[in-house]
Amino acid sequence: MRKSILFLALILSLLAADVFASAALSVYKSSAVASYYADKYHGRKTSNGEVFNMYDLTAAHKTLPFNTKVKVTNLSNGKSVIVRINDRGPFVKGREIDLSKAAAVKIGMIKSGTAKVSLEIIGDSSSSIQNAGASDVPSASDFAKSSQAANYDRWNIQLGAFSSRRNAALFAADAQAAGIKHLAYQTTKSGIVRVIVKDLPTEKVQPVLDALERKGFKDYLVRARKE
């Protein structure tokens, strides 16, 4: 009798594992447009502070939490790749995700530049890509954040962060002299003063980033406005 109960418990646990494994592949978007970015940004900082490497399997997304793992499938050829979100973007209307060059190669979209794809949330950075299981299911709080973030349509671009207000003011003066508009200060709880371009709609972000690049401001971070 005891052996039968143990055997039944084992069967139930295996069935539960299968349920969780299938839940791990959560369809985020069944049809979206992917683009990719490469040489121009190679070696520059991403929005989470990492250095962008176009040969890594990473991607930019406007709202998904950093380190979310996403399975991207090219709907035209069925090829898939799993990427980790470490950047913000793309800031081009109608595009959902910006892949690294390596990821774009994997799904065969280098020549086309863009592709219709499906997006499945696999898990976060602590998960195993090869063995997606129960621990790979994104937490409810992550889904809640994504749902709320989907409503964001205003953005700040951080140009610099300083421990001294005076240094922040000097930097802001240089940026203003270079023609950068809509500058503002943000002070964190730890006393760090950020110089930002404040309150941009989504469609204005990419043109501003291009202007910053031309003027030599390349160490920027794009942040969603949450207030």
PDB file of N, CA and C in Angstrom, residues 22-33 60-65 68-73 85 88-90 95-97 117-123 138 142-152 155:
ATOM      1  N   SER A  22       5.208  23.331 -19.746  1.00  0.00           N
ATOM      2  CA  SER A  22       4.471  23.923 -20.851  1.00  0.00           C
ATOM      3  C   SER A  22       4.093  25.355 -20.543  1.00  0.00           C
ATOM      4  N   ALA A  23       3.812  25.634 -19.244  1.00  0.00           N
ATOM      5  CA  ALA A  23       3.483  27.011 -18.861  1.00  0.00           C
ATOM      6  C   ALA A  23       4.663  27.942 -19.032  1.00  0.00           C
ATOM      7  N   ALA A  24       5.878  27.355 -18.992  1.00  0.00           N
ATOM      8  CA  ALA A  24       7.083  28.180 -19.114  1.00  0.00           C
ATOM      9  C   ALA A  24       7.128  28.901 -20.449  1.00  0.00           C
ATOM     10  N   LEU A  25       6.543  28.261 -21.486  1.00  0.00           N
ATOM     11  CA  LEU A  25       6.509  28.906 -22.788  1.00  0.00           C
ATOM     12  C   LEU A  25       5.231  29.736 -22.881  1.00  0.00           C
ATOM     13  N   SER A  26       5.302  30.934 -22.362  1.00  0.00           N
ATOM     14  CA  SER A  26       4.143  31.809 -22.314  1.00  0.00           C
ATOM     15  C   SER A  26       4.155  32.717 -23.538  1.00  0.00           C
ATOM     16  N   VAL A  27       3.117  32.604 -24.373  1.00  0.00           N
ATOM     17  CA  VAL A  27       3.073  33.416 -25.591  1.00  0.00           C
ATOM     18  C   VAL A  27       2.852  34.867 -25.210  1.00  0.00           C
ATOM     19  N   TYR A  28       3.826  35.693 -25.545  1.00  0.00           N
ATOM     20  CA  TYR A  28       3.735  37.129 -25.244  1.00  0.00           C
ATOM     21  C   TYR A  28       3.103  37.854 -26.428  1.00  0.00           C
ATOM     22  N   LYS A  29       3.594  37.577 -27.619  1.00  0.00           N
ATOM     23  CA  LYS A  29       2.996  38.131 -28.840  1.00  0.00           C
ATOM     24  C   LYS A  29       3.040  37.047 -29.920  1.00  0.00           C
ATOM     25  N   SER A  30       1.904  36.797 -30.553  1.00  0.00           N
ATOM     26  CA  SER A  30       1.889  35.772 -31.601  1.00  0.00           C
ATOM     27  C   SER A  30       2.359  36.331 -32.934  1.00  0.00           C
ATOM     28  N   SER A  31       2.306  37.649 -33.076  1.00  0.00           N
ATOM     29  CA  SER A  31       2.792  38.276 -34.306  1.00  0.00           C
ATOM     30  C   SER A  31       3.291  39.675 -33.973  1.00  0.00           C
ATOM     31  N   ALA A  32       4.574  39.908 -34.210  1.00  0.00           N
ATOM     32  CA  ALA A  32       5.192  41.203 -33.924  1.00  0.00           C
ATOM     33  C   ALA A  32       6.302  41.424 -34.938  1.00  0.00           C
ATOM     34  N   VAL A  33       6.791  42.635 -35.010  1.00  0.00           N
ATOM     35  CA  VAL A  33       7.878  42.957 -35.946  1.00  0.00           C
ATOM     36  C   VAL A  33       9.192  43.056 -35.170  1.00  0.00           C
ATOM     37  N   ALA A  60      16.755  44.147 -27.294  1.00  0.00           N
ATOM     38  CA  ALA A  60      16.173  45.328 -26.656  1.00  0.00           C
ATOM     39  C   ALA A  60      14.656  45.244 -26.759  1.00  0.00           C
ATOM     40  N   HIS A  61      13.993  45.617 -25.661  1.00  0.00           N
ATOM     41  CA  HIS A  61      12.535  45.666 -25.639  1.00  0.00           C
ATOM     42  C   HIS A  61      12.130  46.857 -24.786  1.00  0.00           C
ATOM     43  N   LYS A  62      11.029  47.512 -25.124  1.00  0.00           N
ATOM     44  CA  LYS A  62      10.654  48.732 -24.404  1.00  0.00           C
ATOM     45  C   LYS A  62      10.161  48.469 -22.987  1.00  0.00           C
ATOM     46  N   THR A  63       9.565  47.292 -22.731  1.00  0.00           N
ATOM     47  CA  THR A  63       8.874  47.114 -21.446  1.00  0.00           C
ATOM     48  C   THR A  63       9.224  45.855 -20.659  1.00  0.00           C
ATOM     49  N   LEU A  64       9.639  44.780 -21.307  1.00  0.00           N
ATOM     50  CA  LEU A  64       9.907  43.542 -20.573  1.00  0.00           C
ATOM     51  C   LEU A  64      11.050  43.751 -19.577  1.00  0.00           C
ATOM     52  N   PRO A  65      10.975  43.153 -18.382  1.00  0.00           N
ATOM     53  CA  PRO A  65      12.037  43.319 -17.385  1.00  0.00           C
ATOM     54  C   PRO A  65      13.383  42.841 -17.909  1.00  0.00           C
ATOM     55  N   THR A  68      14.840  39.038 -18.785  1.00  0.00           N
ATOM     56  CA  THR A  68      13.804  38.133 -19.271  1.00  0.00           C
ATOM     57  C   THR A  68      14.329  37.386 -20.490  1.00  0.00           C
ATOM     58  N   LYS A  69      14.108  36.084 -20.527  1.00  0.00           N
ATOM     59  CA  LYS A  69      14.500  35.290 -21.693  1.00  0.00           C
ATOM     60  C   LYS A  69      13.287  35.106 -22.603  1.00  0.00           C
ATOM     61  N   VAL A  70      13.490  35.399 -23.869  1.00  0.00           N
ATOM     62  CA  VAL A  70      12.396  35.377 -24.831  1.00  0.00           C
ATOM     63  C   VAL A  70      12.774  34.499 -26.025  1.00  0.00           C
ATOM     64  N   LYS A  71      11.875  33.604 -26.373  1.00  0.00           N
ATOM     65  CA  LYS A  71      12.067  32.799 -27.581  1.00  0.00           C
ATOM     66  C   LYS A  71      11.451  33.554 -28.747  1.00  0.00           C
ATOM     67  N   VAL A  72      12.280  33.856 -29.744  1.00  0.00           N
ATOM     68  CA  VAL A  72      11.839  34.622 -30.917  1.00  0.00           C
ATOM     69  C   VAL A  72      11.816  33.677 -32.120  1.00  0.00           C
ATOM     70  N   THR A  73      10.657  33.572 -32.756  1.00  0.00           N
ATOM     71  CA  THR A  73      10.511  32.672 -33.907  1.00  0.00           C
ATOM     72  C   THR A  73      10.136  33.470 -35.142  1.00  0.00           C
ATOM     73  N   ILE A  85      16.822  39.892 -22.580  1.00  0.00           N
ATOM     74  CA  ILE A  85      16.571  41.325 -22.673  1.00  0.00           C
ATOM     75  C   ILE A  85      17.569  42.085 -21.795  1.00  0.00           C
ATOM     76  N   ARG A  88      16.808  48.739 -23.920  1.00  0.00           N
ATOM     77  CA  ARG A  88      15.510  49.313 -24.220  1.00  0.00           C
ATOM     78  C   ARG A  88      15.442  49.746 -25.681  1.00  0.00           C
ATOM     79  N   GLY A  89      14.284  49.563 -26.273  1.00  0.00           N
ATOM     80  CA  GLY A  89      14.049  49.857 -27.673  1.00  0.00           C
ATOM     81  C   GLY A  89      13.202  48.735 -28.263  1.00  0.00           C
ATOM     82  N   PRO A  90      12.945  48.704 -29.547  1.00  0.00           N
ATOM     83  CA  PRO A  90      13.293  49.734 -30.529  1.00  0.00           C
ATOM     84  C   PRO A  90      12.325  50.917 -30.442  1.00  0.00           C
ATOM     85  N   ARG A  95       7.557  48.497 -34.318  1.00  0.00           N
ATOM     86  CA  ARG A  95       8.526  47.439 -34.036  1.00  0.00           C
ATOM     87  C   ARG A  95       8.485  47.048 -32.563  1.00  0.00           C
ATOM     88  N   GLU A  96       8.558  45.757 -32.301  1.00  0.00           N
ATOM     89  CA  GLU A  96       8.394  45.246 -30.942  1.00  0.00           C
ATOM     90  C   GLU A  96       9.707  44.914 -30.240  1.00  0.00           C
ATOM     91  N   ILE A  97      10.675  44.376 -30.993  1.00  0.00           N
ATOM     92  CA  ILE A  97      11.910  43.900 -30.372  1.00  0.00           C
ATOM     93  C   ILE A  97      13.086  44.146 -31.310  1.00  0.00           C
ATOM     94  N   VAL A 117       7.571  38.028 -36.289  1.00  0.00           N
ATOM     95  CA  VAL A 117       7.993  36.990 -35.357  1.00  0.00           C
ATOM     96  C   VAL A 117       6.921  36.748 -34.305  1.00  0.00           C
ATOM     97  N   SER A 118       7.040  35.610 -33.623  1.00  0.00           N
ATOM     98  CA  SER A 118       6.266  35.380 -32.407  1.00  0.00           C
ATOM     99  C   SER A 118       7.233  35.462 -31.238  1.00  0.00           C
ATOM    100  N   LEU A 119       6.732  35.892 -30.078  1.00  0.00           N
ATOM    101  CA  LEU A 119       7.559  36.048 -28.892  1.00  0.00           C
ATOM    102  C   LEU A 119       6.979  35.208 -27.757  1.00  0.00           C
ATOM    103  N   GLU A 120       7.825  34.370 -27.163  1.00  0.00           N
ATOM    104  CA  GLU A 120       7.412  33.549 -26.026  1.00  0.00           C
ATOM    105  C   GLU A 120       8.334  33.821 -24.846  1.00  0.00           C
ATOM    106  N   ILE A 121       7.769  34.142 -23.702  1.00  0.00           N
ATOM    107  CA  ILE A 121       8.578  34.378 -22.508  1.00  0.00           C
ATOM    108  C   ILE A 121       8.985  33.035 -21.918  1.00  0.00           C
ATOM    109  N   ILE A 122      10.293  32.820 -21.802  1.00  0.00           N
ATOM    110  CA  ILE A 122      10.830  31.557 -21.288  1.00  0.00           C
ATOM    111  C   ILE A 122      11.122  31.647 -19.801  1.00  0.00           C
ATOM    112  N   GLY A 123      11.747  32.713 -19.355  1.00  0.00           N
ATOM    113  CA  GLY A 123      12.109  32.842 -17.947  1.00  0.00           C
ATOM    114  C   GLY A 123      13.067  33.997 -17.747  1.00  0.00           C
ATOM    115  N   PRO A 138       7.938  32.958 -15.439  1.00  0.00           N
ATOM    116  CA  PRO A 138       8.090  34.309 -14.898  1.00  0.00           C
ATOM    117  C   PRO A 138       7.136  34.533 -13.746  1.00  0.00           C
ATOM    118  N   ASP A 142       6.436  39.967 -12.326  1.00  0.00           N
ATOM    119  CA  ASP A 142       7.045  40.334 -13.606  1.00  0.00           C
ATOM    120  C   ASP A 142       5.974  40.570 -14.661  1.00  0.00           C
ATOM    121  N   PHE A 143       4.959  39.704 -14.687  1.00  0.00           N
ATOM    122  CA  PHE A 143       3.889  39.885 -15.655  1.00  0.00           C
ATOM    123  C   PHE A 143       3.132  41.175 -15.374  1.00  0.00           C
ATOM    124  N   ALA A 144       2.945  41.468 -14.083  1.00  0.00           N
ATOM    125  CA  ALA A 144       2.231  42.689 -13.723  1.00  0.00           C
ATOM    126  C   ALA A 144       3.009  43.908 -14.186  1.00  0.00           C
ATOM    127  N   LYS A 145       4.330  43.868 -13.969  1.00  0.00           N
ATOM    128  CA  LYS A 145       5.173  44.987 -14.403  1.00  0.00           C
ATOM    129  C   LYS A 145       5.068  45.162 -15.914  1.00  0.00           C
ATOM    130  N   SER A 146       5.102  44.051 -16.638  1.00  0.00           N
ATOM    131  CA  SER A 146       5.046  44.135 -18.093  1.00  0.00           C
ATOM    132  C   SER A 146       3.715  44.701 -18.548  1.00  0.00           C
ATOM    133  N   SER A 147       2.642  44.264 -17.880  1.00  0.00           N
ATOM    134  CA  SER A 147       1.312  44.739 -18.243  1.00  0.00           C
ATOM    135  C   SER A 147       1.190  46.243 -18.014  1.00  0.00           C
ATOM    136  N   GLN A 148       1.704  46.714 -16.888  1.00  0.00           N
ATOM    137  CA  GLN A 148       1.656  48.138 -16.606  1.00  0.00           C
ATOM    138  C   GLN A 148       2.576  48.897 -17.552  1.00  0.00           C
ATOM    139  N   ALA A 149       3.761  48.303 -17.797  1.00  0.00           N
ATOM    140  CA  ALA A 149       4.739  48.994 -18.643  1.00  0.00           C
ATOM    141  C   ALA A 149       4.244  49.135 -20.070  1.00  0.00           C
ATOM    142  N   ALA A 150       3.356  48.235 -20.481  1.00  0.00           N
ATOM    143  CA  ALA A 150       2.842  48.303 -21.847  1.00  0.00           C
ATOM    144  C   ALA A 150       2.095  49.608 -22.094  1.00  0.00           C
ATOM    145  N   ASN A 151       1.681  50.281 -21.005  1.00  0.00           N
ATOM    146  CA  ASN A 151       0.966  51.535 -21.154  1.00  0.00           C
ATOM    147  C   ASN A 151       1.894  52.746 -21.238  1.00  0.00           C
ATOM    148  N   TYR A 152       3.193  52.517 -21.023  1.00  0.00           N
ATOM    149  CA  TYR A 152       4.121  53.650 -21.039  1.00  0.00           C
ATOM    150  C   TYR A 152       4.283  54.181 -22.454  1.00  0.00           C
ATOM    151  N   TRP A 155       9.081  58.895 -22.166  1.00  0.00           N
ATOM    152  CA  TRP A 155      10.413  58.398 -21.842  1.00  0.00           C
ATOM    153  C   TRP A 155      11.346  59.525 -21.414  1.00  0.00           C
TER     154      TRP A 155
END
